[in-house]
Amino acid sequence: MKSLSRLGTQPASLPLAADDILEFHAARLLLLVKICGTAGRIDGLTKMAKLDFFTRYPDFFDVARAAVSKSEAPDAPAVGADRAVEASMVRHHYGPWDKRYYHVLAHLEAKQLITITKEKKSYQISLTELGKESTERLAERPSFAPLIARLKTVKSAFGAKSGTYLKDLIYRLFDAEVGKREMGRVIQK
């Protein structure tokens, strides 16, 4: 994974994907904490990862939302026209995970955009004042509008649920795609 500030050192002829850019993941996680969290905070890495999974995999989100909401039709699409998976996740001990989380979270903490504190057995991820200001600036950019719409939909469906609830829901609904997948293998749409 590379920072935008270091891309000038790479030959222009090499392909570049957003998935390889640190700031792409950092911006998504900042917005996730702001929109899906409570008062600019998410309690637990498991909850953060599962909300991020539903943000990144809109087809899985639609199935899960329909399974927990009697008023939602199973085939109703989530907000946003783009149904592609922007950045894949892998199967980990507690369901979908991205090995880049530790790198991205450390980057955000070093930039003083978030704080990470341990509360009992869980980690609390909170926006700092600078992080809140940064998310406000990100939210003003039209390029983030589809992501923000998706995050709001995920928040309305699952924002009040615990990380354990979301993990169990994913394993129950997506056993073949996630639960039975070999550890470390990419989760396919």
PDB file of C-alpha atoms in Angstrom:
ATOM      1  CA  MET A   1       0.000   0.000   0.000  1.00  0.00           C
ATOM      2  CA  LYS A   2       1.370   3.416  -0.941  1.00  0.00           C
ATOM      3  CA  SER A   3       0.674   6.933   0.186  1.00  0.00           C
ATOM      4  CA  LEU A   4      -0.328   9.497  -2.420  1.00  0.00           C
ATOM      5  CA  SER A   5       2.727  11.508  -1.413  1.00  0.00           C
ATOM      6  CA  ARG A   6       5.016   8.637  -2.499  1.00  0.00           C
ATOM      7  CA  LEU A   7       3.453   7.877  -5.884  1.00  0.00           C
ATOM      8  CA  GLY A   8       5.898  10.168  -7.703  1.00  0.00           C
ATOM      9  CA  THR A   9       8.671   7.657  -7.015  1.00  0.00           C
ATOM     10  CA  GLN A  10       6.945   4.963  -9.052  1.00  0.00           C
ATOM     11  CA  PRO A  11       7.155   4.724 -12.851  1.00  0.00           C
ATOM     12  CA  ALA A  12       4.156   6.319 -14.565  1.00  0.00           C
ATOM     13  CA  SER A  13       3.679   3.222 -16.701  1.00  0.00           C
ATOM     14  CA  LEU A  14       2.783   1.007 -13.718  1.00  0.00           C
ATOM     15  CA  PRO A  15      -0.942   0.493 -13.126  1.00  0.00           C
ATOM     16  CA  LEU A  16      -2.438   2.122 -10.075  1.00  0.00           C
ATOM     17  CA  ALA A  17      -5.587   0.994  -8.288  1.00  0.00           C
ATOM     18  CA  ALA A  18      -7.404   2.908  -5.556  1.00  0.00           C
ATOM     19  CA  ASP A  19      -7.185  -0.262  -3.482  1.00  0.00           C
ATOM     20  CA  ASP A  20      -3.412   0.283  -3.287  1.00  0.00           C
ATOM     21  CA  ILE A  21      -3.673   3.834  -1.914  1.00  0.00           C
ATOM     22  CA  LEU A  22      -3.445   4.366   1.845  1.00  0.00           C
ATOM     23  CA  GLU A  23      -5.514   7.560   1.809  1.00  0.00           C
ATOM     24  CA  PHE A  24      -8.387   5.795  -0.006  1.00  0.00           C
ATOM     25  CA  HIS A  25      -8.798   3.405   2.933  1.00  0.00           C
ATOM     26  CA  ALA A  26      -8.119   6.120   5.506  1.00  0.00           C
ATOM     27  CA  ALA A  27     -10.876   8.377   4.119  1.00  0.00           C
ATOM     28  CA  ARG A  28     -13.398   5.502   4.074  1.00  0.00           C
ATOM     29  CA  LEU A  29     -12.620   4.553   7.679  1.00  0.00           C
ATOM     30  CA  LEU A  30     -12.787   8.169   8.868  1.00  0.00           C
ATOM     31  CA  LEU A  31     -16.217   8.543   7.277  1.00  0.00           C
ATOM     32  CA  LEU A  32     -17.285   5.166   8.667  1.00  0.00           C
ATOM     33  CA  VAL A  33     -16.428   6.260  12.217  1.00  0.00           C
ATOM     34  CA  LYS A  34     -18.192   9.599  11.713  1.00  0.00           C
ATOM     35  CA  ILE A  35     -21.364   8.282  10.079  1.00  0.00           C
ATOM     36  CA  CYS A  36     -21.787   4.756  11.448  1.00  0.00           C
ATOM     37  CA  GLY A  37     -20.423   5.461  14.888  1.00  0.00           C
ATOM     38  CA  THR A  38     -22.035   7.073  17.889  1.00  0.00           C
ATOM     39  CA  ALA A  39     -20.764  10.587  18.647  1.00  0.00           C
ATOM     40  CA  GLY A  40     -17.746  10.060  16.385  1.00  0.00           C
ATOM     41  CA  ARG A  41     -16.799   6.744  17.981  1.00  0.00           C
ATOM     42  CA  ILE A  42     -17.017   3.038  17.182  1.00  0.00           C
ATOM     43  CA  ASP A  43     -16.661   0.542  19.977  1.00  0.00           C
ATOM     44  CA  GLY A  44     -14.632  -2.406  18.791  1.00  0.00           C
ATOM     45  CA  LEU A  45     -12.561  -3.504  15.831  1.00  0.00           C
ATOM     46  CA  THR A  46     -15.080  -6.272  15.118  1.00  0.00           C
ATOM     47  CA  LYS A  47     -17.926  -3.792  14.758  1.00  0.00           C
ATOM     48  CA  MET A  48     -15.802  -1.477  12.607  1.00  0.00           C
ATOM     49  CA  ALA A  49     -14.800  -4.348  10.321  1.00  0.00           C
ATOM     50  CA  LYS A  50     -18.344  -5.690   9.935  1.00  0.00           C
ATOM     51  CA  LEU A  51     -19.813  -2.257   9.157  1.00  0.00           C
ATOM     52  CA  ASP A  52     -16.973  -1.776   6.675  1.00  0.00           C
ATOM     53  CA  PHE A  53     -17.782  -5.173   5.142  1.00  0.00           C
ATOM     54  CA  PHE A  54     -21.384  -4.141   4.528  1.00  0.00           C
ATOM     55  CA  THR A  55     -20.162  -0.845   3.087  1.00  0.00           C
ATOM     56  CA  ARG A  56     -17.725  -2.548   0.718  1.00  0.00           C
ATOM     57  CA  TYR A  57     -19.982  -5.478  -0.290  1.00  0.00           C
ATOM     58  CA  PRO A  58     -23.369  -3.949  -1.211  1.00  0.00           C
ATOM     59  CA  ASP A  59     -24.880  -7.248  -2.395  1.00  0.00           C
ATOM     60  CA  PHE A  60     -24.184  -8.925   0.959  1.00  0.00           C
ATOM     61  CA  PHE A  61     -25.559  -5.833   2.704  1.00  0.00           C
ATOM     62  CA  ASP A  62     -28.840  -6.051   0.791  1.00  0.00           C
ATOM     63  CA  VAL A  63     -29.329  -9.696   1.778  1.00  0.00           C
ATOM     64  CA  ALA A  64     -28.493  -9.002   5.441  1.00  0.00           C
ATOM     65  CA  ARG A  65     -30.723  -5.932   5.596  1.00  0.00           C
ATOM     66  CA  ALA A  66     -33.625  -7.920   4.117  1.00  0.00           C
ATOM     67  CA  ALA A  67     -33.038 -10.748   6.589  1.00  0.00           C
ATOM     68  CA  VAL A  68     -33.372  -8.485   9.632  1.00  0.00           C
ATOM     69  CA  SER A  69     -36.042  -6.106   8.324  1.00  0.00           C
ATOM     70  CA  LYS A  70     -39.515  -7.373   7.510  1.00  0.00           C
ATOM     71  CA  SER A  71     -40.381  -4.115   5.732  1.00  0.00           C
ATOM     72  CA  GLU A  72     -37.515  -4.348   3.230  1.00  0.00           C
ATOM     73  CA  ALA A  73     -37.926  -6.331   0.033  1.00  0.00           C
ATOM     74  CA  PRO A  74     -35.077  -8.858  -0.430  1.00  0.00           C
ATOM     75  CA  ASP A  75     -34.147  -7.534  -3.856  1.00  0.00           C
ATOM     76  CA  ALA A  76     -34.179  -3.809  -2.965  1.00  0.00           C
ATOM     77  CA  PRO A  77     -30.771  -2.364  -3.852  1.00  0.00           C
ATOM     78  CA  ALA A  78     -28.772  -0.282  -1.426  1.00  0.00           C
ATOM     79  CA  VAL A  79     -28.314   3.415  -2.090  1.00  0.00           C
ATOM     80  CA  GLY A  80     -25.836   4.116  -4.885  1.00  0.00           C
ATOM     81  CA  ALA A  81     -25.632   2.760  -8.386  1.00  0.00           C
ATOM     82  CA  ASP A  82     -22.176   1.210  -8.087  1.00  0.00           C
ATOM     83  CA  ARG A  83     -22.524  -2.393  -6.921  1.00  0.00           C
ATOM     84  CA  ALA A  84     -18.874  -3.353  -7.335  1.00  0.00           C
ATOM     85  CA  VAL A  85     -16.675  -4.338  -4.412  1.00  0.00           C
ATOM     86  CA  GLU A  86     -14.177  -1.481  -4.136  1.00  0.00           C
ATOM     87  CA  ALA A  87     -11.671  -3.291  -1.943  1.00  0.00           C
ATOM     88  CA  SER A  88     -11.850  -6.979  -1.110  1.00  0.00           C
ATOM     89  CA  MET A  89     -11.708  -8.396   2.377  1.00  0.00           C
ATOM     90  CA  VAL A  90     -10.495 -11.788   3.590  1.00  0.00           C
ATOM     91  CA  ARG A  91     -11.959 -14.418   5.888  1.00  0.00           C
ATOM     92  CA  HIS A  92     -10.465 -14.084   9.370  1.00  0.00           C
ATOM     93  CA  HIS A  93     -11.211 -15.611  12.775  1.00  0.00           C
ATOM     94  CA  TYR A  94     -14.109 -13.227  13.377  1.00  0.00           C
ATOM     95  CA  GLY A  95     -15.408 -13.009   9.825  1.00  0.00           C
ATOM     96  CA  PRO A  96     -14.525 -10.459   7.149  1.00  0.00           C
ATOM     97  CA  TRP A  97     -11.301  -8.572   7.824  1.00  0.00           C
ATOM     98  CA  ASP A  98      -8.784  -6.419   6.006  1.00  0.00           C
ATOM     99  CA  LYS A  99      -5.152  -6.969   6.942  1.00  0.00           C
ATOM    100  CA  ARG A 100      -4.536  -3.295   6.116  1.00  0.00           C
ATOM    101  CA  TYR A 101      -6.653  -2.108   9.079  1.00  0.00           C
ATOM    102  CA  TYR A 102      -3.697  -1.985  11.457  1.00  0.00           C
ATOM    103  CA  HIS A 103      -1.630   0.030   8.975  1.00  0.00           C
ATOM    104  CA  VAL A 104      -4.476   2.441   8.169  1.00  0.00           C
ATOM    105  CA  LEU A 105      -5.528   2.901  11.798  1.00  0.00           C
ATOM    106  CA  ALA A 106      -1.899   3.566  12.813  1.00  0.00           C
ATOM    107  CA  HIS A 107      -1.653   6.114   9.990  1.00  0.00           C
ATOM    108  CA  LEU A 108      -4.841   7.870  11.133  1.00  0.00           C
ATOM    109  CA  GLU A 109      -3.666   7.899  14.734  1.00  0.00           C
ATOM    110  CA  ALA A 110      -0.223   9.242  13.740  1.00  0.00           C
ATOM    111  CA  LYS A 111      -1.936  12.028  11.785  1.00  0.00           C
ATOM    112  CA  GLN A 112      -3.942  12.776  14.964  1.00  0.00           C
ATOM    113  CA  LEU A 113      -7.255  12.130  13.196  1.00  0.00           C
ATOM    114  CA  ILE A 114      -8.350   9.357  15.575  1.00  0.00           C
ATOM    115  CA  THR A 115      -7.538   8.034  19.007  1.00  0.00           C
ATOM    116  CA  ILE A 116      -7.605   4.358  19.864  1.00  0.00           C
ATOM    117  CA  THR A 117      -8.130   3.405  23.484  1.00  0.00           C
ATOM    118  CA  LYS A 118      -8.579   0.036  25.098  1.00  0.00           C
ATOM    119  CA  GLU A 119     -11.819  -0.381  27.030  1.00  0.00           C
ATOM    120  CA  LYS A 120     -11.846  -3.761  28.799  1.00  0.00           C
ATOM    121  CA  LYS A 121     -11.256  -6.296  25.970  1.00  0.00           C
ATOM    122  CA  SER A 122     -12.270  -3.942  23.166  1.00  0.00           C
ATOM    123  CA  TYR A 123     -10.698  -1.024  21.327  1.00  0.00           C
ATOM    124  CA  GLN A 124     -12.582   2.235  21.022  1.00  0.00           C
ATOM    125  CA  ILE A 125     -11.890   4.218  17.846  1.00  0.00           C
ATOM    126  CA  SER A 126     -12.759   7.905  18.215  1.00  0.00           C
ATOM    127  CA  LEU A 127     -12.422  10.912  15.955  1.00  0.00           C
ATOM    128  CA  THR A 128     -10.292  13.745  17.301  1.00  0.00           C
ATOM    129  CA  GLU A 129     -11.286  17.363  16.703  1.00  0.00           C
ATOM    130  CA  LEU A 130      -8.957  17.368  13.691  1.00  0.00           C
ATOM    131  CA  GLY A 131     -10.590  14.124  12.528  1.00  0.00           C
ATOM    132  CA  LYS A 132     -14.042  15.675  12.802  1.00  0.00           C
ATOM    133  CA  GLU A 133     -12.916  18.700  10.783  1.00  0.00           C
ATOM    134  CA  SER A 134     -11.365  16.415   8.165  1.00  0.00           C
ATOM    135  CA  THR A 135     -14.539  14.345   7.797  1.00  0.00           C
ATOM    136  CA  GLU A 136     -16.537  17.536   7.331  1.00  0.00           C
ATOM    137  CA  ARG A 137     -14.225  18.527   4.466  1.00  0.00           C
ATOM    138  CA  LEU A 138     -14.461  15.031   2.951  1.00  0.00           C
ATOM    139  CA  ALA A 139     -18.260  15.144   3.177  1.00  0.00           C
ATOM    140  CA  GLU A 140     -18.307  18.357   1.119  1.00  0.00           C
ATOM    141  CA  ARG A 141     -16.573  16.659  -1.825  1.00  0.00           C
ATOM    142  CA  PRO A 142     -18.962  15.320  -4.484  1.00  0.00           C
ATOM    143  CA  SER A 143     -16.711  12.316  -5.090  1.00  0.00           C
ATOM    144  CA  PHE A 144     -17.568  11.004  -1.601  1.00  0.00           C
ATOM    145  CA  ALA A 145     -21.351  11.370  -2.004  1.00  0.00           C
ATOM    146  CA  PRO A 146     -21.983   7.717  -3.050  1.00  0.00           C
ATOM    147  CA  LEU A 147     -19.875   6.399  -0.163  1.00  0.00           C
ATOM    148  CA  ILE A 148     -21.623   8.685   2.328  1.00  0.00           C
ATOM    149  CA  ALA A 149     -25.039   7.571   1.071  1.00  0.00           C
ATOM    150  CA  ARG A 150     -24.003   3.924   1.458  1.00  0.00           C
ATOM    151  CA  LEU A 151     -22.623   4.537   4.955  1.00  0.00           C
ATOM    152  CA  LYS A 152     -25.885   6.195   6.019  1.00  0.00           C
ATOM    153  CA  THR A 153     -27.836   3.182   4.768  1.00  0.00           C
ATOM    154  CA  VAL A 154     -25.518   0.802   6.637  1.00  0.00           C
ATOM    155  CA  LYS A 155     -25.851   2.931   9.786  1.00  0.00           C
ATOM    156  CA  SER A 156     -29.646   2.888   9.633  1.00  0.00           C
ATOM    157  CA  ALA A 157     -29.715  -0.889   9.286  1.00  0.00           C
ATOM    158  CA  PHE A 158     -26.874  -1.963  11.578  1.00  0.00           C
ATOM    159  CA  GLY A 159     -25.414   1.037  13.421  1.00  0.00           C
ATOM    160  CA  ALA A 160     -27.071   0.108  16.721  1.00  0.00           C
ATOM    161  CA  LYS A 161     -25.979  -3.547  16.568  1.00  0.00           C
ATOM    162  CA  SER A 162     -22.914  -4.918  18.351  1.00  0.00           C
ATOM    163  CA  GLY A 163     -19.882  -6.307  16.577  1.00  0.00           C
ATOM    164  CA  THR A 164     -20.704  -9.788  17.873  1.00  0.00           C
ATOM    165  CA  TYR A 165     -24.263  -9.556  16.518  1.00  0.00           C
ATOM    166  CA  LEU A 166     -22.955  -8.496  13.102  1.00  0.00           C
ATOM    167  CA  LYS A 167     -20.313 -11.247  13.073  1.00  0.00           C
ATOM    168  CA  ASP A 168     -22.913 -13.881  13.948  1.00  0.00           C
ATOM    169  CA  LEU A 169     -25.308 -12.506  11.318  1.00  0.00           C
ATOM    170  CA  ILE A 170     -22.615 -12.714   8.637  1.00  0.00           C
ATOM    171  CA  TYR A 171     -21.734 -16.291   9.578  1.00  0.00           C
ATOM    172  CA  ARG A 172     -25.411 -17.293   9.624  1.00  0.00           C
ATOM    173  CA  LEU A 173     -26.347 -15.689   6.298  1.00  0.00           C
ATOM    174  CA  PHE A 174     -23.102 -16.157   4.394  1.00  0.00           C
ATOM    175  CA  ASP A 175     -21.743 -19.454   5.652  1.00  0.00           C
ATOM    176  CA  ALA A 176     -20.618 -20.636   2.203  1.00  0.00           C
ATOM    177  CA  GLU A 177     -19.125 -17.280   1.196  1.00  0.00           C
ATOM    178  CA  VAL A 178     -17.488 -16.409   4.534  1.00  0.00           C
ATOM    179  CA  GLY A 179     -17.820 -19.096   7.217  1.00  0.00           C
ATOM    180  CA  LYS A 180     -16.580 -22.026   5.137  1.00  0.00           C
ATOM    181  CA  ARG A 181     -13.957 -19.985   3.303  1.00  0.00           C
ATOM    182  CA  GLU A 182     -10.383 -20.851   4.203  1.00  0.00           C
ATOM    183  CA  MET A 183      -8.670 -18.380   6.558  1.00  0.00           C
ATOM    184  CA  GLY A 184      -6.962 -15.573   4.685  1.00  0.00           C
ATOM    185  CA  ARG A 185      -8.846 -16.176   1.432  1.00  0.00           C
ATOM    186  CA  VAL A 186     -10.519 -13.279  -0.360  1.00  0.00           C
ATOM    187  CA  ILE A 187     -14.295 -13.089   0.076  1.00  0.00           C
ATOM    188  CA  GLN A 188     -15.946 -13.154  -3.319  1.00  0.00           C
ATOM    189  CA  LYS A 189     -19.138 -11.281  -4.103  1.00  0.00           C
TER     190      LYS A 189
END
